[in-house]
Amino acid sequence: MEGLRKMVFVVGCFLMMSFMVQEASAVRYIVGSKMGWSPTVNYTVWARDIPFYKGDWLFFVYDRNQQNVLEVNKTNFELCNAEHFLQNWTTGAGRDVVPLNVTKTYYFISGKGSCYSGMKVAIHVHNPPPPPSAAPMKSAGVPHLSSSLKSRILMPSLFTIAAVWDAFIFLW
Ligand SMILES: *[C@@H]1O[C@H](CO)[C@@H](O)[C@H](O)[C@H]1NC(C)=O
Ligand SMILES: *[C@@H]1O[C@H](CO)[C@@H](O)[C@H](O)[C@H]1NC(C)=O
Ligand SMILES: *[C@@H]1O[C@H](CO)[C@@H](O)[C@H](O)[C@H]1NC(C)=O
Ligand SMILES: *[C@@H]1O[C@H](CO)[C@@H](O)[C@H](O)[C@H]1NC(C)=O
């Protein structure tokens, strides 16, 4: 029993580590960078060169009295129609966090009229890139190690983490 406990503990720690690796690779983007979510930014230009990956986050920072953050579909994005939004990400503080947890194109608009002057952004979310294959040997191999560790461990760990926690509870 003691041996099994130890093994479960080690496996649990290992899975935690792999989650932390994943955590570290996710990026939180402030929408509009320094200017935030405001009518002065061209968000097409802002988003154009950023590679958004599943697991990243958007952070909308804005004047809560002037703007809000609504997720809409493509049609309503083009029309600036805020009436049939898919999700209202507005929390009220002017500081809203959106997890990009689905591989798709997200469409956000400001629902308070500024959409018509360009306050809208389409975010194309991609799957994370595969780890570099057959990377030439380098002395500083840490980034390669962490990315391949992540891809090999992450998916199985997603499914086993619940089982491990069950085991923890059962054993203790
Ligand atoms: C978006 O939603 C509207 C209803 O609000 C619907 O008429 C339209 O077809 C939808 N567009 C897409 C691309 O799903
Ligand atoms: C979105 O949610 C916020 C906070 O609950 C609320 O104050 C606001 O009225 C909502 N906006 C819309 C368009 O429903
Ligand atoms: C993505 O995140 C949103 C908000 O937290 C949640 O409602 C939704 O279920 C999540 N989707 C997936 C596929 O995890
Ligand atoms: C944003 O910039 C792009 C590329 O320069 C331009 O085509 C587009 O019209 C601009 N959008 C707004 C709302 O000014």
CSV table of C-alpha atoms and ligand atoms in Angstrom, one decimal:
chain,number,residue,atom,x,y,z
A,1,MET,CA,0.0,0.0,0.0
A,2,GLU,CA,2.8,2.4,0.9
A,3,GLY,CA,4.5,1.8,-2.4
A,4,LEU,CA,1.3,2.5,-4.3
A,5,ARG,CA,0.7,5.7,-2.4
A,6,LYS,CA,4.2,6.9,-3.3
A,7,MET,CA,3.6,6.0,-7.0
A,8,VAL,CA,0.3,7.8,-7.1
A,9,PHE,CA,2.0,10.8,-5.5
A,10,VAL,CA,4.8,10.9,-8.0
A,11,VAL,CA,2.4,10.5,-10.9
A,12,GLY,CA,0.3,13.3,-9.5
A,13,CYS,CA,3.2,15.6,-9.1
A,14,PHE,CA,4.3,14.9,-12.6
A,15,LEU,CA,0.9,15.7,-14.0
A,16,MET,CA,0.8,18.9,-12.1
A,17,MET,CA,4.1,19.9,-13.6
A,18,SER,CA,2.9,19.2,-17.1
A,19,PHE,CA,-0.1,21.5,-16.4
A,20,MET,CA,2.3,24.2,-15.2
A,21,VAL,CA,4.2,23.8,-18.4
A,22,GLN,CA,1.0,24.3,-20.3
A,23,GLU,CA,0.1,27.2,-18.1
A,24,ALA,CA,3.4,28.9,-18.8
A,25,SER,CA,2.9,28.7,-22.6
A,26,ALA,CA,-0.5,30.3,-22.6
A,27,VAL,CA,-0.4,34.0,-23.4
A,28,ARG,CA,-2.8,36.7,-22.1
A,29,TYR,CA,-3.2,39.5,-24.7
A,30,ILE,CA,-4.4,42.9,-23.7
A,31,VAL,CA,-6.8,43.8,-26.6
A,32,GLY,CA,-5.4,46.9,-28.3
A,33,SER,CA,-2.2,46.6,-26.3
A,34,LYS,CA,-1.5,50.0,-24.5
A,35,MET,CA,-4.6,51.7,-25.9
A,36,GLY,CA,-6.9,48.9,-24.7
A,37,TRP,CA,-10.5,48.5,-25.9
A,38,SER,CA,-11.3,52.0,-27.3
A,39,PRO,CA,-12.5,53.6,-30.6
A,40,THR,CA,-9.0,54.9,-31.4
A,41,VAL,CA,-7.5,51.5,-32.3
A,42,ASN,CA,-7.7,49.7,-35.6
A,43,TYR,CA,-8.2,46.1,-34.3
A,44,THR,CA,-7.8,44.5,-37.7
A,45,VAL,CA,-4.2,45.8,-37.7
A,46,TRP,CA,-3.7,45.0,-34.0
A,47,ALA,CA,-4.8,41.3,-34.4
A,48,ARG,CA,-3.3,40.7,-37.9
A,49,ASP,CA,0.2,39.5,-36.8
A,50,ILE,CA,-0.6,37.9,-33.5
A,51,PRO,CA,-0.8,34.1,-33.6
A,52,PHE,CA,-3.6,33.2,-31.2
A,53,TYR,CA,-3.6,29.7,-29.9
A,54,LYS,CA,-6.2,27.7,-28.0
A,55,GLY,CA,-5.5,28.3,-24.3
A,56,ASP,CA,-4.6,31.9,-24.7
A,57,TRP,CA,-6.6,34.7,-23.1
A,58,LEU,CA,-7.9,38.0,-24.1
A,59,PHE,CA,-8.0,40.9,-21.6
A,60,PHE,CA,-10.3,43.7,-22.5
A,61,VAL,CA,-9.5,46.9,-20.6
A,62,TYR,CA,-11.8,49.9,-21.2
A,63,ASP,CA,-14.0,52.6,-19.8
A,64,ARG,CA,-17.0,50.7,-18.4
A,65,ASN,CA,-19.3,53.7,-18.9
A,66,GLN,CA,-18.6,53.9,-22.6
A,67,GLN,CA,-18.0,50.3,-23.9
A,68,ASN,CA,-18.8,46.7,-23.3
A,69,VAL,CA,-17.7,43.4,-24.8
A,70,LEU,CA,-20.1,41.2,-26.7
A,71,GLU,CA,-19.3,38.1,-28.7
A,72,VAL,CA,-21.4,37.8,-31.8
A,73,ASN,CA,-21.5,35.7,-34.9
A,74,LYS,CA,-19.9,36.6,-38.2
A,75,THR,CA,-23.0,38.1,-39.7
A,76,ASN,CA,-23.7,40.3,-36.7
A,77,PHE,CA,-20.0,41.2,-36.5
A,78,GLU,CA,-20.2,42.6,-40.0
A,79,LEU,CA,-23.5,44.4,-39.3
A,80,CYS,CA,-22.5,45.6,-35.8
A,81,ASN,CA,-25.7,44.1,-34.6
A,82,ALA,CA,-25.5,43.7,-30.8
A,83,GLU,CA,-29.0,42.4,-30.4
A,84,HIS,CA,-28.4,38.8,-30.9
A,85,PHE,CA,-25.1,38.4,-29.2
A,86,LEU,CA,-23.7,34.9,-28.5
A,87,GLN,CA,-22.1,35.8,-25.2
A,88,ASN,CA,-22.0,38.9,-23.0
A,89,TRP,CA,-18.4,39.0,-21.6
A,90,THR,CA,-19.1,42.3,-19.8
A,91,THR,CA,-18.7,42.0,-16.1
A,92,GLY,CA,-19.1,45.6,-15.2
A,93,ALA,CA,-15.6,46.6,-14.1
A,94,GLY,CA,-14.2,47.4,-17.5
A,95,ARG,CA,-11.8,44.6,-17.1
A,96,ASP,CA,-13.0,41.4,-18.8
A,97,VAL,CA,-11.1,38.2,-19.4
A,98,VAL,CA,-12.1,35.9,-22.2
A,99,PRO,CA,-10.5,32.4,-22.4
A,100,LEU,CA,-9.8,31.3,-26.0
A,101,ASN,CA,-10.6,27.7,-25.3
A,102,VAL,CA,-12.1,26.8,-28.7
A,103,THR,CA,-10.3,26.6,-32.0
A,104,LYS,CA,-12.5,28.9,-34.1
A,105,THR,CA,-12.9,32.5,-35.1
A,106,TYR,CA,-14.2,34.7,-32.3
A,107,TYR,CA,-16.0,37.9,-33.1
A,108,PHE,CA,-16.2,40.7,-30.5
A,109,ILE,CA,-17.9,44.0,-30.8
A,110,SER,CA,-18.5,46.9,-28.5
A,111,GLY,CA,-22.3,46.9,-28.3
A,112,LYS,CA,-22.7,50.6,-27.4
A,113,GLY,CA,-22.4,52.1,-30.9
A,114,SER,CA,-18.6,52.3,-31.3
A,115,CYS,CA,-18.7,49.2,-33.4
A,116,TYR,CA,-19.7,51.3,-36.3
A,117,SER,CA,-16.6,53.3,-36.1
A,118,GLY,CA,-14.5,50.1,-36.1
A,119,MET,CA,-14.5,48.9,-32.5
A,120,LYS,CA,-14.7,45.3,-33.3
A,121,VAL,CA,-12.2,42.5,-33.6
A,122,ALA,CA,-12.1,39.0,-35.1
A,123,ILE,CA,-9.7,36.6,-33.4
A,124,HIS,CA,-8.7,33.5,-35.3
A,125,VAL,CA,-7.7,30.8,-32.8
A,126,HIS,CA,-5.5,28.0,-34.0
A,127,ASN,CA,-4.4,24.8,-32.4
A,128,PRO,CA,-1.0,25.1,-30.7
A,129,PRO,CA,1.8,24.4,-33.1
A,130,PRO,CA,3.4,20.9,-33.0
A,131,PRO,CA,6.7,20.7,-31.2
A,132,PRO,CA,9.7,21.2,-33.6
A,133,SER,CA,10.4,17.8,-35.1
A,134,ALA,CA,14.0,16.5,-35.5
A,135,ALA,CA,15.3,19.7,-33.9
A,136,PRO,CA,19.1,19.9,-34.3
A,137,MET,CA,20.9,19.2,-31.0
A,138,LYS,CA,21.4,22.4,-29.1
A,139,SER,CA,23.1,22.9,-25.8
A,140,ALA,CA,20.2,25.1,-24.6
A,141,GLY,CA,17.5,22.4,-25.1
A,142,VAL,CA,15.1,23.5,-22.4
A,143,PRO,CA,12.4,25.0,-24.7
A,144,HIS,CA,12.4,21.9,-26.9
A,145,LEU,CA,12.2,19.7,-23.9
A,146,SER,CA,9.3,21.6,-22.4
A,147,SER,CA,7.3,21.8,-25.6
A,148,SER,CA,7.6,18.1,-26.4
A,149,LEU,CA,6.9,17.2,-22.8
A,150,LYS,CA,3.8,19.3,-23.0
A,151,SER,CA,2.5,17.7,-26.2
A,152,ARG,CA,3.2,14.2,-25.1
A,153,ILE,CA,1.9,14.6,-21.6
A,154,LEU,CA,-0.9,17.0,-21.9
A,155,MET,CA,-3.6,15.0,-23.6
A,156,PRO,CA,-3.3,11.8,-21.6
A,157,SER,CA,-3.0,13.9,-18.4
A,158,LEU,CA,-6.3,15.7,-19.2
A,159,PHE,CA,-8.0,12.3,-19.0
A,160,THR,CA,-6.1,10.8,-16.1
A,161,ILE,CA,-6.0,13.7,-13.8
A,162,ALA,CA,-9.5,13.1,-12.5
A,163,ALA,CA,-8.6,9.4,-11.9
A,164,VAL,CA,-5.5,10.4,-10.0
A,165,TRP,CA,-7.5,12.7,-7.8
A,166,ASP,CA,-9.9,10.0,-7.1
A,167,ALA,CA,-7.0,7.8,-6.1
A,168,PHE,CA,-5.7,10.4,-3.8
A,169,ILE,CA,-9.0,10.7,-2.0
A,170,PHE,CA,-9.4,7.0,-1.9
A,171,LEU,CA,-6.0,6.3,-0.4
A,172,TRP,CA,-5.9,9.1,2.2
B,1,LIG,C1,-26.0,35.0,-36.9
B,1,LIG,O1,-27.2,35.1,-36.2
B,1,LIG,C2,-28.3,35.6,-36.9
B,1,LIG,C3,-29.4,35.7,-35.9
B,1,LIG,O2,-29.1,36.7,-35.0
B,1,LIG,C4,-28.6,34.7,-38.1
B,1,LIG,O3,-29.6,35.3,-38.8
B,1,LIG,C5,-27.4,34.6,-38.9
B,1,LIG,O4,-27.6,33.6,-40.0
B,1,LIG,C6,-26.2,34.1,-38.1
B,1,LIG,N1,-25.0,34.0,-38.9
B,1,LIG,C7,-24.1,33.0,-38.9
B,1,LIG,C8,-22.9,33.2,-39.8
B,1,LIG,O5,-24.3,32.1,-38.2
B,2,LIG,C1,-23.9,42.2,-20.0
B,2,LIG,O1,-23.7,41.8,-18.6
B,2,LIG,C2,-23.5,42.9,-17.7
B,2,LIG,C3,-23.2,42.4,-16.4
B,2,LIG,O2,-24.0,41.4,-16.0
B,2,LIG,C4,-24.8,43.7,-17.7
B,2,LIG,O3,-24.7,44.8,-16.8
B,2,LIG,C5,-25.1,44.2,-19.1
B,2,LIG,O4,-26.4,44.9,-19.1
B,2,LIG,C6,-25.2,43.0,-20.1
B,2,LIG,N1,-25.3,43.6,-21.4
B,2,LIG,C7,-26.2,43.1,-22.3
B,2,LIG,C8,-26.1,43.8,-23.7
B,2,LIG,O5,-26.9,42.3,-22.0
B,3,LIG,C1,-14.9,27.8,-22.8
B,3,LIG,O1,-15.0,28.8,-21.8
B,3,LIG,C2,-16.3,29.2,-21.6
B,3,LIG,C3,-16.3,30.3,-20.5
B,3,LIG,O2,-15.5,30.0,-19.4
B,3,LIG,C4,-17.2,28.1,-21.2
B,3,LIG,O3,-18.5,28.5,-21.0
B,3,LIG,C5,-17.2,27.0,-22.2
B,3,LIG,O4,-17.9,25.9,-21.8
B,3,LIG,C6,-15.7,26.6,-22.5
B,3,LIG,N1,-15.7,25.7,-23.6
B,3,LIG,C7,-14.9,24.6,-23.7
B,3,LIG,C8,-15.0,23.8,-24.9
B,3,LIG,O5,-14.2,24.3,-22.8
B,4,LIG,C1,-7.9,49.2,-40.4
B,4,LIG,O1,-6.8,49.1,-41.2
B,4,LIG,C2,-7.0,48.3,-42.4
B,4,LIG,C3,-5.7,48.1,-43.1
B,4,LIG,O2,-4.9,49.3,-43.1
B,4,LIG,C4,-8.0,49.1,-43.3
B,4,LIG,O3,-8.3,48.3,-44.5
B,4,LIG,C5,-9.3,49.2,-42.5
B,4,LIG,O4,-10.2,50.0,-43.3
B,4,LIG,C6,-9.0,49.9,-41.2
B,4,LIG,N1,-10.3,49.9,-40.4
B,4,LIG,C7,-10.8,51.0,-39.8
B,4,LIG,C8,-12.0,50.8,-39.1
B,4,LIG,O5,-10.2,52.1,-39.9
